[in-house]
PDB file of C-alpha atoms in Angstrom:
ATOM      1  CA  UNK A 125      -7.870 -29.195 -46.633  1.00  0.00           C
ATOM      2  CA  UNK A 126     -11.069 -27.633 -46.810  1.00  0.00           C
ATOM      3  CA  UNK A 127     -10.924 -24.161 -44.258  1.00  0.00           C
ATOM      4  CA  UNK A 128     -13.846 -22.177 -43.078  1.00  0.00           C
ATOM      5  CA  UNK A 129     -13.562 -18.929 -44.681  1.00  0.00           C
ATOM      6  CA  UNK A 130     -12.730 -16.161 -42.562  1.00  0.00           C
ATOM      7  CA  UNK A 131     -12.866 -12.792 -43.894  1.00  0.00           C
ATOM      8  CA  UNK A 132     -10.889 -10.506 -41.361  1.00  0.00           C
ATOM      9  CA  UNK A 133      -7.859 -12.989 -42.479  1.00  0.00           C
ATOM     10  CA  UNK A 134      -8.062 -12.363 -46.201  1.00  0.00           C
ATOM     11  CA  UNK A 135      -8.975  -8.251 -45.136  1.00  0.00           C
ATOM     12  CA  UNK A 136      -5.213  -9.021 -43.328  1.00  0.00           C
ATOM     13  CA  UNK A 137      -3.910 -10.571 -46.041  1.00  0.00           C
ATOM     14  CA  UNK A 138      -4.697  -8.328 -48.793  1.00  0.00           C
ATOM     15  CA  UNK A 139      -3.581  -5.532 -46.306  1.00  0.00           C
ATOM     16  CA  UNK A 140      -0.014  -6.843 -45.788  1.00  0.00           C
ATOM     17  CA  UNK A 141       0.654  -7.919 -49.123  1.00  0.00           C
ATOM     18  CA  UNK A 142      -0.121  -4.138 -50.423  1.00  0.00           C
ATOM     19  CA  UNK A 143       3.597  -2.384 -50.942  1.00  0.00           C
ATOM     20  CA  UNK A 144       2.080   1.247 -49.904  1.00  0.00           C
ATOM     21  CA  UNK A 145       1.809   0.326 -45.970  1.00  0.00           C
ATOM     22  CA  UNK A 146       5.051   0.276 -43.727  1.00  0.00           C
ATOM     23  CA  UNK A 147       5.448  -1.803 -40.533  1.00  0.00           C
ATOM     24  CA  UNK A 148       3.544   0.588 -38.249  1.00  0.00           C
ATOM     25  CA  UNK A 149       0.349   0.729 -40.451  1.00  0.00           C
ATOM     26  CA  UNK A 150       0.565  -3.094 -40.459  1.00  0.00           C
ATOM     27  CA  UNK A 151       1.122  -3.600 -36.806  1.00  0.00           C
ATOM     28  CA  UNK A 152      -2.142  -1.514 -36.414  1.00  0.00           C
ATOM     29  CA  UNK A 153      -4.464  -3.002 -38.944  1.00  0.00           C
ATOM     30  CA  UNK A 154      -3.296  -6.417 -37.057  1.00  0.00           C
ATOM     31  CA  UNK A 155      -4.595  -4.579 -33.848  1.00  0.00           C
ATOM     32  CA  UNK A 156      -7.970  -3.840 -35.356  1.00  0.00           C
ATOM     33  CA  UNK A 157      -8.833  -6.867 -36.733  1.00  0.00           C
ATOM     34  CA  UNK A 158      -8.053  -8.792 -33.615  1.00  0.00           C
ATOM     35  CA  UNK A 159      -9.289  -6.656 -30.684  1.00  0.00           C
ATOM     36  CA  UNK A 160      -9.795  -3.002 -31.930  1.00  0.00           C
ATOM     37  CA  UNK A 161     -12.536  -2.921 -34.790  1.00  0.00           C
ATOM     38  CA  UNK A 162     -13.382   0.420 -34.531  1.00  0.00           C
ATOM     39  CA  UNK A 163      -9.407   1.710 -34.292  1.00  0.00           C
ATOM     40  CA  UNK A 164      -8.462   5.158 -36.306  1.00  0.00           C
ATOM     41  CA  UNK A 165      -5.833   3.747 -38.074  1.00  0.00           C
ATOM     42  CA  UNK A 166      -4.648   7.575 -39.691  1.00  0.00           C
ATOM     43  CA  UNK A 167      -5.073   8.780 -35.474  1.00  0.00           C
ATOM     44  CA  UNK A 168      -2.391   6.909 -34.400  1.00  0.00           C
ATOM     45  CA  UNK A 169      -0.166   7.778 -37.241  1.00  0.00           C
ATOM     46  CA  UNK A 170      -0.752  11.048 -36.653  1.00  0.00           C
ATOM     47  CA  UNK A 171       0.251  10.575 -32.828  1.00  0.00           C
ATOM     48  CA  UNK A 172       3.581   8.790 -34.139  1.00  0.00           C
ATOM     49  CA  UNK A 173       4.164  11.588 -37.038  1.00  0.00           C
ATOM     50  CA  UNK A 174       3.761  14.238 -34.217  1.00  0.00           C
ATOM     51  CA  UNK A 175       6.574  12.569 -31.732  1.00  0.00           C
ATOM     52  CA  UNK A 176       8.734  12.695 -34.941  1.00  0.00           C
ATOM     53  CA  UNK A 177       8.516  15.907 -35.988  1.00  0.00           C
ATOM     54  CA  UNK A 178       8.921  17.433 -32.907  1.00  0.00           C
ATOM     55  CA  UNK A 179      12.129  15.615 -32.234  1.00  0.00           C
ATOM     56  CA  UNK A 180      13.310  16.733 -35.485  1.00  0.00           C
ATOM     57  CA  UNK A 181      12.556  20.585 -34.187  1.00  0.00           C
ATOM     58  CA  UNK A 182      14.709  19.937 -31.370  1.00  0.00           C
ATOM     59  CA  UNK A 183      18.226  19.053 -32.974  1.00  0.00           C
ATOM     60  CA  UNK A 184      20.937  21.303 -33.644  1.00  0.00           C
ATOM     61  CA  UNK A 185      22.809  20.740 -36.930  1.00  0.00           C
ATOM     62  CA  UNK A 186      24.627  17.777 -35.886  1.00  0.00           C
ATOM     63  CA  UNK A 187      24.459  14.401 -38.610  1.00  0.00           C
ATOM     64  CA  UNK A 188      26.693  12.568 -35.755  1.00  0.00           C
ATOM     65  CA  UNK A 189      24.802   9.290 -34.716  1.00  0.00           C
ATOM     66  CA  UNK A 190      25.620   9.438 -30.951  1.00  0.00           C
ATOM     67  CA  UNK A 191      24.343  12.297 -30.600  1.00  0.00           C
ATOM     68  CA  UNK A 192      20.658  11.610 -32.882  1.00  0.00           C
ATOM     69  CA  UNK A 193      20.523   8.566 -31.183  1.00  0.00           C
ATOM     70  CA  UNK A 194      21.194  10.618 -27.543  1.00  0.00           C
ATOM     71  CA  UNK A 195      18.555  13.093 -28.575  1.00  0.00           C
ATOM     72  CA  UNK A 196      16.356  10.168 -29.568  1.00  0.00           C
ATOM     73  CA  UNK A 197      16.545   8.492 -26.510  1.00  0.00           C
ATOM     74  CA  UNK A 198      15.696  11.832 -24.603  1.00  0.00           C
ATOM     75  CA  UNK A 199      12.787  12.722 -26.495  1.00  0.00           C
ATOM     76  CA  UNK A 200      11.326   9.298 -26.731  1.00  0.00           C
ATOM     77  CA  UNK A 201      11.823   7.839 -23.344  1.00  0.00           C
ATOM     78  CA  UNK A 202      12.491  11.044 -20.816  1.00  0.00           C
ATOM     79  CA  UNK A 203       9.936  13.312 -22.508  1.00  0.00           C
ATOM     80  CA  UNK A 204       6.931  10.875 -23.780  1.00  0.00           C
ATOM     81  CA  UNK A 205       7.765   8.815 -20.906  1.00  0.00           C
ATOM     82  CA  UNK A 206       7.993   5.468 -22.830  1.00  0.00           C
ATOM     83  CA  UNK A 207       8.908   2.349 -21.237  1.00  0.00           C
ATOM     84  CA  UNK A 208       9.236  -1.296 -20.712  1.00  0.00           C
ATOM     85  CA  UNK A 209       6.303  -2.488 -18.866  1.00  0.00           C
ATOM     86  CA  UNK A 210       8.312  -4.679 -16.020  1.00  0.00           C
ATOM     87  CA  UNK A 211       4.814  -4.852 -13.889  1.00  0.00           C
ATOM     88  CA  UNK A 212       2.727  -6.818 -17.080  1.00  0.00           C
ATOM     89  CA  UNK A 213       5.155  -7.884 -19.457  1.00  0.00           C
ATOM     90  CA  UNK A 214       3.036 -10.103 -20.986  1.00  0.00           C
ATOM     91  CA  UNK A 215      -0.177  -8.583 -20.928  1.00  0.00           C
ATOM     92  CA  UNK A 216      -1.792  -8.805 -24.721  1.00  0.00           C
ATOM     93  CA  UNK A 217      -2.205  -5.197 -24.505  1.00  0.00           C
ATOM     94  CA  UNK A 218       1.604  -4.760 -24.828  1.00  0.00           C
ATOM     95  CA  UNK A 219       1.853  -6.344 -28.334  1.00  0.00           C
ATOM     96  CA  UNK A 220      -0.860  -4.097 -29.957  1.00  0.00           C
ATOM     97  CA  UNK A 221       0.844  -0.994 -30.949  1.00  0.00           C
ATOM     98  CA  UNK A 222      -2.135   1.843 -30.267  1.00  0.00           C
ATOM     99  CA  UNK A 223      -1.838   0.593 -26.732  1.00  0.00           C
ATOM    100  CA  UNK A 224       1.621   1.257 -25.834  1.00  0.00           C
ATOM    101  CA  UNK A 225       1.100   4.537 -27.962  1.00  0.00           C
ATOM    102  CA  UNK A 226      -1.435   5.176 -25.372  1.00  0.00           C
ATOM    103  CA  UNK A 227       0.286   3.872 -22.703  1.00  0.00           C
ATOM    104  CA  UNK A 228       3.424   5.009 -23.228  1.00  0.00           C
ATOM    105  CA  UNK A 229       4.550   1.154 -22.041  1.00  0.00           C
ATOM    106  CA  UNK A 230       5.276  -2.127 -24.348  1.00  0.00           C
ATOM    107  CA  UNK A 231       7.329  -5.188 -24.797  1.00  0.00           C
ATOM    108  CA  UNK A 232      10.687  -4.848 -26.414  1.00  0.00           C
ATOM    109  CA  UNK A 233       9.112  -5.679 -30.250  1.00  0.00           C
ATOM    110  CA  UNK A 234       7.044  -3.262 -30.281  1.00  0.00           C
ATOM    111  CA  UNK A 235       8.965  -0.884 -28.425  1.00  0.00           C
ATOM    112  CA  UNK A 236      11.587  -1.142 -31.548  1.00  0.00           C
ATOM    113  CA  UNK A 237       8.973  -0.481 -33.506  1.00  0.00           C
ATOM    114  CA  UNK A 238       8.038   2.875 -32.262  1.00  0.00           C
ATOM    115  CA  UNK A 239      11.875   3.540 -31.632  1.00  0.00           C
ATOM    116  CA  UNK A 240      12.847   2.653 -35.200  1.00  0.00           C
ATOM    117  CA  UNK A 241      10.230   4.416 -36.758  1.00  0.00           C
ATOM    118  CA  UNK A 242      11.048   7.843 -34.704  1.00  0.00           C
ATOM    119  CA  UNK A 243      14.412   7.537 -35.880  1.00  0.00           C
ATOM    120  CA  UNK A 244      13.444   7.938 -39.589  1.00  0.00           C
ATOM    121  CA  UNK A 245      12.750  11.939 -38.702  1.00  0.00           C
ATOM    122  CA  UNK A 246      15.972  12.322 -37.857  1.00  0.00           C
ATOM    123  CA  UNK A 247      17.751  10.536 -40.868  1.00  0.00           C
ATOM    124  CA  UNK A 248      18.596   7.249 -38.838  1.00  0.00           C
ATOM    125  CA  UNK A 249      18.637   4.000 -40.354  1.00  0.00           C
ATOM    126  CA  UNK A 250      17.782   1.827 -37.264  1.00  0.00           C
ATOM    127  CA  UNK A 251      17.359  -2.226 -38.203  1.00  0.00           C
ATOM    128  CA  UNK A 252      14.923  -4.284 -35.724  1.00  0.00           C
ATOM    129  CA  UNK A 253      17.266  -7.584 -34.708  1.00  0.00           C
ATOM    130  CA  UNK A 254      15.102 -10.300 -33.967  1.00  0.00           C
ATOM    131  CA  UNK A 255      17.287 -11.397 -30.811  1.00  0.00           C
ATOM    132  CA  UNK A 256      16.443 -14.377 -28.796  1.00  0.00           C
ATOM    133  CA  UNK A 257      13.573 -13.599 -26.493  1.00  0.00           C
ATOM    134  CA  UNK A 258      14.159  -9.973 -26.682  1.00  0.00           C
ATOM    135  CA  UNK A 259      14.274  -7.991 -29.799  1.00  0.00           C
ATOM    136  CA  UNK A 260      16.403  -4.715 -29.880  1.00  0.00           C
ATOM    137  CA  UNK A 261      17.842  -2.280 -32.129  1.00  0.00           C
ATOM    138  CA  UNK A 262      21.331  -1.759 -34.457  1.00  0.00           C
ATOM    139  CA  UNK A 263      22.762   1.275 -36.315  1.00  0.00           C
ATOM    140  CA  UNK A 264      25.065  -0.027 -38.738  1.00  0.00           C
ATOM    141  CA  UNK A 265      27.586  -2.625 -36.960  1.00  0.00           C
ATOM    142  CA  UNK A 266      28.553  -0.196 -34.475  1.00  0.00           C
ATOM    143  CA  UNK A 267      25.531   0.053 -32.113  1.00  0.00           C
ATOM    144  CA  UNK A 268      23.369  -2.090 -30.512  1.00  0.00           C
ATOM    145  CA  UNK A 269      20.842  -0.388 -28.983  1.00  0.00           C
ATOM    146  CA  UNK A 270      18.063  -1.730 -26.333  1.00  0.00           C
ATOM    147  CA  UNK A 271      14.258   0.228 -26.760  1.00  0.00           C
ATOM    148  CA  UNK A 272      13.146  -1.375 -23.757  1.00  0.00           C
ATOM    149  CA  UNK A 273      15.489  -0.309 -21.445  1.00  0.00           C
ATOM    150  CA  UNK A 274      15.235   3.467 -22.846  1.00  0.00           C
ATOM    151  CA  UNK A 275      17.940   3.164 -25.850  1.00  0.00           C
ATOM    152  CA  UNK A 276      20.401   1.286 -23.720  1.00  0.00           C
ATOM    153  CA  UNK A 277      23.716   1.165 -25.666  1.00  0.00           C
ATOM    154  CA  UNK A 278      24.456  -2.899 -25.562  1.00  0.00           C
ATOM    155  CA  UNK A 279      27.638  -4.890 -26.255  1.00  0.00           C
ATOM    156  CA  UNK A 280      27.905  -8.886 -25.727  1.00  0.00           C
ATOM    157  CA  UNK A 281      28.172  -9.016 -22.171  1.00  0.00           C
ATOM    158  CA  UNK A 282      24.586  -7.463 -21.896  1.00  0.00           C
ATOM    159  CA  UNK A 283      23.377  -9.644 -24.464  1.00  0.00           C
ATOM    160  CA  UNK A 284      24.452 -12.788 -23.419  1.00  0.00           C
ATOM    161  CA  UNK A 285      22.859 -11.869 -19.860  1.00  0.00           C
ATOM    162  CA  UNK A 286      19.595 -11.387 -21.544  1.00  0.00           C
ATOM    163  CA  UNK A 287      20.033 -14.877 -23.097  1.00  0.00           C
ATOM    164  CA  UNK A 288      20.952 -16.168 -19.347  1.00  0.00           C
ATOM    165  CA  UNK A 289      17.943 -14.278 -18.423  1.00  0.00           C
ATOM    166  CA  UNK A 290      15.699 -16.333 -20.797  1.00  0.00           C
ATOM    167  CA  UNK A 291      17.410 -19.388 -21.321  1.00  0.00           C
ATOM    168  CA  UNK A 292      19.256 -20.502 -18.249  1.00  0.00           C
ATOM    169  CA  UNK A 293      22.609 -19.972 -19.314  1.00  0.00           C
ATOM    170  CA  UNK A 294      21.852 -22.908 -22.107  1.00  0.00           C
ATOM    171  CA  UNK A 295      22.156 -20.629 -24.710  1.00  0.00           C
ATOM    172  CA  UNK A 296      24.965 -18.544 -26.067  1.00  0.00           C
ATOM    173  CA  UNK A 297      25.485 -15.821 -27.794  1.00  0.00           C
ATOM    174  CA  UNK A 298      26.025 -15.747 -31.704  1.00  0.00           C
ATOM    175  CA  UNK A 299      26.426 -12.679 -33.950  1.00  0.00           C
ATOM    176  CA  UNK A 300      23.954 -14.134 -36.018  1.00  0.00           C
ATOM    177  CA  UNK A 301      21.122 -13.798 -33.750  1.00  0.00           C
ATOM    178  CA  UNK A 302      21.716  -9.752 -34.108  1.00  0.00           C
ATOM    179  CA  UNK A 303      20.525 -10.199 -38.114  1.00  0.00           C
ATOM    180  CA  UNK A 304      17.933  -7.708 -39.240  1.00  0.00           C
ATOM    181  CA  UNK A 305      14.417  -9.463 -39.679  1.00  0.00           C
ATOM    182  CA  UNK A 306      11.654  -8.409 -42.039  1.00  0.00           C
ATOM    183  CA  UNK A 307       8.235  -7.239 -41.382  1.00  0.00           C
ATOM    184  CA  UNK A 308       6.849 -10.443 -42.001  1.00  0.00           C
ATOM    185  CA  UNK A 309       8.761 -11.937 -39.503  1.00  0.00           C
ATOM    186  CA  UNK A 310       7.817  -9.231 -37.419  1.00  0.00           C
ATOM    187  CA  UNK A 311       4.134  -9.437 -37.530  1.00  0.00           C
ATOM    188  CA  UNK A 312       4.571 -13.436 -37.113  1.00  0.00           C
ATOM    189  CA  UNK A 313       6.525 -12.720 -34.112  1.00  0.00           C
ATOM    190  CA  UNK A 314       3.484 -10.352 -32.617  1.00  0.00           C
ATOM    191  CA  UNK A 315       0.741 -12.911 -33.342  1.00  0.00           C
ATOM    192  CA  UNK A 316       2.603 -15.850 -32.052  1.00  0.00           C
ATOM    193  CA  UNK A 317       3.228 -13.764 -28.782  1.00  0.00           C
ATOM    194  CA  UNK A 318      -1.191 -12.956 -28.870  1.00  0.00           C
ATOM    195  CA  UNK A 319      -1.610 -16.446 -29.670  1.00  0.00           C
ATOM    196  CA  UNK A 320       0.183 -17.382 -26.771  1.00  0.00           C
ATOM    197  CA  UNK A 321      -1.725 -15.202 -24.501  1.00  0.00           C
ATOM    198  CA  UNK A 322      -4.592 -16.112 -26.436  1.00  0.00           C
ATOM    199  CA  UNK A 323      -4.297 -19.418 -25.587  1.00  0.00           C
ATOM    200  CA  UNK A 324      -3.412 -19.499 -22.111  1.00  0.00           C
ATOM    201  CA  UNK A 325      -6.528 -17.735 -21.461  1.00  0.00           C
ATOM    202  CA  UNK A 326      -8.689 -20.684 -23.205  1.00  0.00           C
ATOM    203  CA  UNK A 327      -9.832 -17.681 -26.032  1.00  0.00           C
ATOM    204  CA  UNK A 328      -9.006 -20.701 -28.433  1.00  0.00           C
ATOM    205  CA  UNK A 329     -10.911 -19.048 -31.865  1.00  0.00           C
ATOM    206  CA  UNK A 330      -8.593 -15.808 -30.996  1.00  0.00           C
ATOM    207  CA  UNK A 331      -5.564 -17.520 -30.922  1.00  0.00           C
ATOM    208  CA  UNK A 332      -6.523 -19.518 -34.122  1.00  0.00           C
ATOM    209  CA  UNK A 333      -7.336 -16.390 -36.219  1.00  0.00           C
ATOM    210  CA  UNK A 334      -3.673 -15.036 -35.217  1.00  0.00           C
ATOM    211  CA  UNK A 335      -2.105 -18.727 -36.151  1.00  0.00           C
ATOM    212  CA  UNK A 336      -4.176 -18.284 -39.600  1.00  0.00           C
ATOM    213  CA  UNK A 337      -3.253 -14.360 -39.479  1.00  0.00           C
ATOM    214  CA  UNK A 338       0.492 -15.907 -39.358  1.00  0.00           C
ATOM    215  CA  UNK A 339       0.136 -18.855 -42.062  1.00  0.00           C
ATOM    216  CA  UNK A 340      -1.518 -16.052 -44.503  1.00  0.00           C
ATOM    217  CA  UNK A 341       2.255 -14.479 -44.145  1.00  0.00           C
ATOM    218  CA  UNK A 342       3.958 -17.646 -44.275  1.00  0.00           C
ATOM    219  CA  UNK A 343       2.299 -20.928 -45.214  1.00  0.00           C
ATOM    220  CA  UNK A 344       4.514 -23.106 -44.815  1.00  0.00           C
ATOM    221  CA  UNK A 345       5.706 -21.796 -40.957  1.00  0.00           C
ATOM    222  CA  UNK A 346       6.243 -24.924 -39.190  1.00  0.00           C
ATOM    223  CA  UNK A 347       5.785 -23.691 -35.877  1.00  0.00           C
ATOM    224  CA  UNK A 348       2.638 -22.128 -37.088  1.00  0.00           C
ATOM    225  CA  UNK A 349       1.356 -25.738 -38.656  1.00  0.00           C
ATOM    226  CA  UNK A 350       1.784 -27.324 -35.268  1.00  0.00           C
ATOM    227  CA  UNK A 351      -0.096 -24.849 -33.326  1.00  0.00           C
ATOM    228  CA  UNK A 352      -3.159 -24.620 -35.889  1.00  0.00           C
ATOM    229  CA  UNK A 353      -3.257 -28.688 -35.262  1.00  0.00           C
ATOM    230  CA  UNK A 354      -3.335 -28.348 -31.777  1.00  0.00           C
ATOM    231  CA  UNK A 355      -5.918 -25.909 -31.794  1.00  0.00           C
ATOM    232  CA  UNK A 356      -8.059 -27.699 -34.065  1.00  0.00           C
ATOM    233  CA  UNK A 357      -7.900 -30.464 -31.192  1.00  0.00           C
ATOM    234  CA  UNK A 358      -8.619 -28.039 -28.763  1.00  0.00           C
ATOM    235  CA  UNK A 359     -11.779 -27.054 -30.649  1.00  0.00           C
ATOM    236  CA  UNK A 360     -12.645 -30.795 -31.285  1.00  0.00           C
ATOM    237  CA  UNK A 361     -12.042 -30.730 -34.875  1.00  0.00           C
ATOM    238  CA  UNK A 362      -9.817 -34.088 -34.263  1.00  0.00           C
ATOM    239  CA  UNK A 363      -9.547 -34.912 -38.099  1.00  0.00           C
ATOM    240  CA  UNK A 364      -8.633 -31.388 -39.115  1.00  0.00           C
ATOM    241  CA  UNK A 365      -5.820 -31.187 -36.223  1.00  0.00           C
ATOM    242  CA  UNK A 366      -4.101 -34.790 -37.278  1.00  0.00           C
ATOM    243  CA  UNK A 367      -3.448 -33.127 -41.114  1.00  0.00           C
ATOM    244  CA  UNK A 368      -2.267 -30.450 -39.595  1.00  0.00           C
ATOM    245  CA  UNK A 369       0.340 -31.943 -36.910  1.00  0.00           C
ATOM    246  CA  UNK A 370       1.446 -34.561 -39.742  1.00  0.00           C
ATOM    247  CA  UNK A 371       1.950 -32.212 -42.044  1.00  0.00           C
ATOM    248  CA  UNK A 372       4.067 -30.183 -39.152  1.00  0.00           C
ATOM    249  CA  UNK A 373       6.369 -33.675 -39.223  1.00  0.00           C
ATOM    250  CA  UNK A 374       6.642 -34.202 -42.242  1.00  0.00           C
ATOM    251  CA  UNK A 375       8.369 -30.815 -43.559  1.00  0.00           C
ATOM    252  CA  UNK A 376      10.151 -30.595 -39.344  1.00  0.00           C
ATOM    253  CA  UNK A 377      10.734 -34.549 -38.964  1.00  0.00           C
ATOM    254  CA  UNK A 378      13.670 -33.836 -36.542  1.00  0.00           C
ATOM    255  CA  UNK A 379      12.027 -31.405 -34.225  1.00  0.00           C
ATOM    256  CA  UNK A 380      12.487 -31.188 -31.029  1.00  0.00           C
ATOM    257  CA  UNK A 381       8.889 -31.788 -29.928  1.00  0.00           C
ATOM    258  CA  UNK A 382       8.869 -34.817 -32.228  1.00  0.00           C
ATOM    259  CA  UNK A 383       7.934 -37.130 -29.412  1.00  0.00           C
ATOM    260  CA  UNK A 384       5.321 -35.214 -27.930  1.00  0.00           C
ATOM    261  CA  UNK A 385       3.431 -34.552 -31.197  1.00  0.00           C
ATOM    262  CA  UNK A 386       3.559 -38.281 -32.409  1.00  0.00           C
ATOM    263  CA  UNK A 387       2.006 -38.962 -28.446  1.00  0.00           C
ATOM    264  CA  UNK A 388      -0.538 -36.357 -29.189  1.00  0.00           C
ATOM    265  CA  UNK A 389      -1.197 -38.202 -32.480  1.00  0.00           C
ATOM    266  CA  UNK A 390      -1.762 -41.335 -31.199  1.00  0.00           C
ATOM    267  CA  UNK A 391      -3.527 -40.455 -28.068  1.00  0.00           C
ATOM    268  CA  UNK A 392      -6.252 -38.740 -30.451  1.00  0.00           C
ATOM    269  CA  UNK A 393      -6.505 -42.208 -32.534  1.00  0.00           C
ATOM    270  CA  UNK A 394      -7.212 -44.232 -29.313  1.00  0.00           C
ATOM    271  CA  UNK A 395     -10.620 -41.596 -29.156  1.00  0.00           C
ATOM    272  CA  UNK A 396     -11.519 -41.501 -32.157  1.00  0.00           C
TER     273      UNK A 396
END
């Protein structure tokens, strides 16, 4: 398939793809590229190296994890002031990291995020679980803990209410949904939530440089394929969407949206 060139994806992709960068550098470069192109990348570092530091002035000698993770919590939430933004959950703003660092208020991803990376001052291995609908944070296999609701210790109970929440009680929990994801799935899951908004909004280009911002990390994503073809038929490039949502059934042939995509399909024949 023959793709416009566009070069703030390939700036992305060689950006990711470099091994010197961790998650929040990545998560920021994302935010320039899409809405920010003038963003101090090394500023907001800073502001994040600062909160960590001065945690790390504030502990006594104690290694014990309840206690970092108490301190954490403190620090992050009661002195910063960090929270979950209940008002606009799913404003954009929320998913681009030098906005909650300015707001002090984000969506549970990137709240984990800030919250995992903090930790790292104070000698905590934190993993980001990419739970159902809301991510959240583990130490080891003894804590699950809930940035979003400022470090909330979790156990199933809570979890399976935030699946209730979300799914209507059709889903339930699994101990596999508390796996550690990467930073690829990370990022995916940030530009898939912009691409939503994105989309809603009719901003159809934006949302197509964050499904092309996702296929540079994976390029086979099916989810990702599907999208890209319906935005192509959004922007009237009917040819270039039909590759794309038959190539979405052929490697996802029993997918749930099977129906409606093969209805899309055909409905796009009849015009053309």
């Amino acid at each position: 398939m023959n793709e416009k060139f566009d070069p703030s994806v390939a700036e992305w992709e060689l950006f990711v793809k470099a091994l010197d960068y961790n998650i929040v550098e990545k998560c920021l470069k994302l935010a320039q590229i899409l809405e920010y192109p003038d963003l101090n990348l090394n500023g907001y570092i800073e502001k994040i190296d600062t909160i960590g530091k001065s945690l790390k002035l504030d502990l006594n000698q104690s290694k014990n994890p309840t206690y970092l993770i108490s301190m954490l919590n403190e620090h992050l939430f009661s002195h910063h002031g960090f929270k979950g933004d209940e008002e606009d959950y799913y404003n954009p703003k929320n998913n681009f990291l030098n906005e909650v660092i300015d707001r002090k208020a984000g969506i549970p991803i990137t709240l984990s995020i800030i919250y995992s990376q903090i930790a790292k001052y104070i000698g905590l291995d934190l993993k980001i679980s990419g739970f159902p609908s809301h991510v959240v944070v583990s130490y080891k296999q003894e804590m699950i803990l809930d940035p979003y609701h400022g470090g909330k210790l979790l156990n199933v109970d809570d979890l399976q209410a935030i699946l209730d929440s979300n799914y209507a009680g059709q889903v339930q929990f699994s101990p596999e949904f508390l796996n550690e994801i990467d930073e690829t799935k990370i990022l995916i899951r940030i530009l898939r939530n912009l691409r939503s908004s994105y989309t809603h909004s009719y901003a159809y280009e934006k949302a197509m440089r964050c499904t092309d911002m996702a296929l540079a990390l994976d390029p086979n994503g099916p989810e990702d394929i599907r999208d890209k073809g319906i935005l192509e038929i959004r922007l009237l490039h009917n040819e270039k969407g039909l590759k794309y949502l038959n190539r979405y059934l052929k490697i996802n042939p029993n997918a749930e949206d099977v129906d409606f995509i093969l209805e899309l399909i055909k409905s796009i024949r009849k015009k053309d």
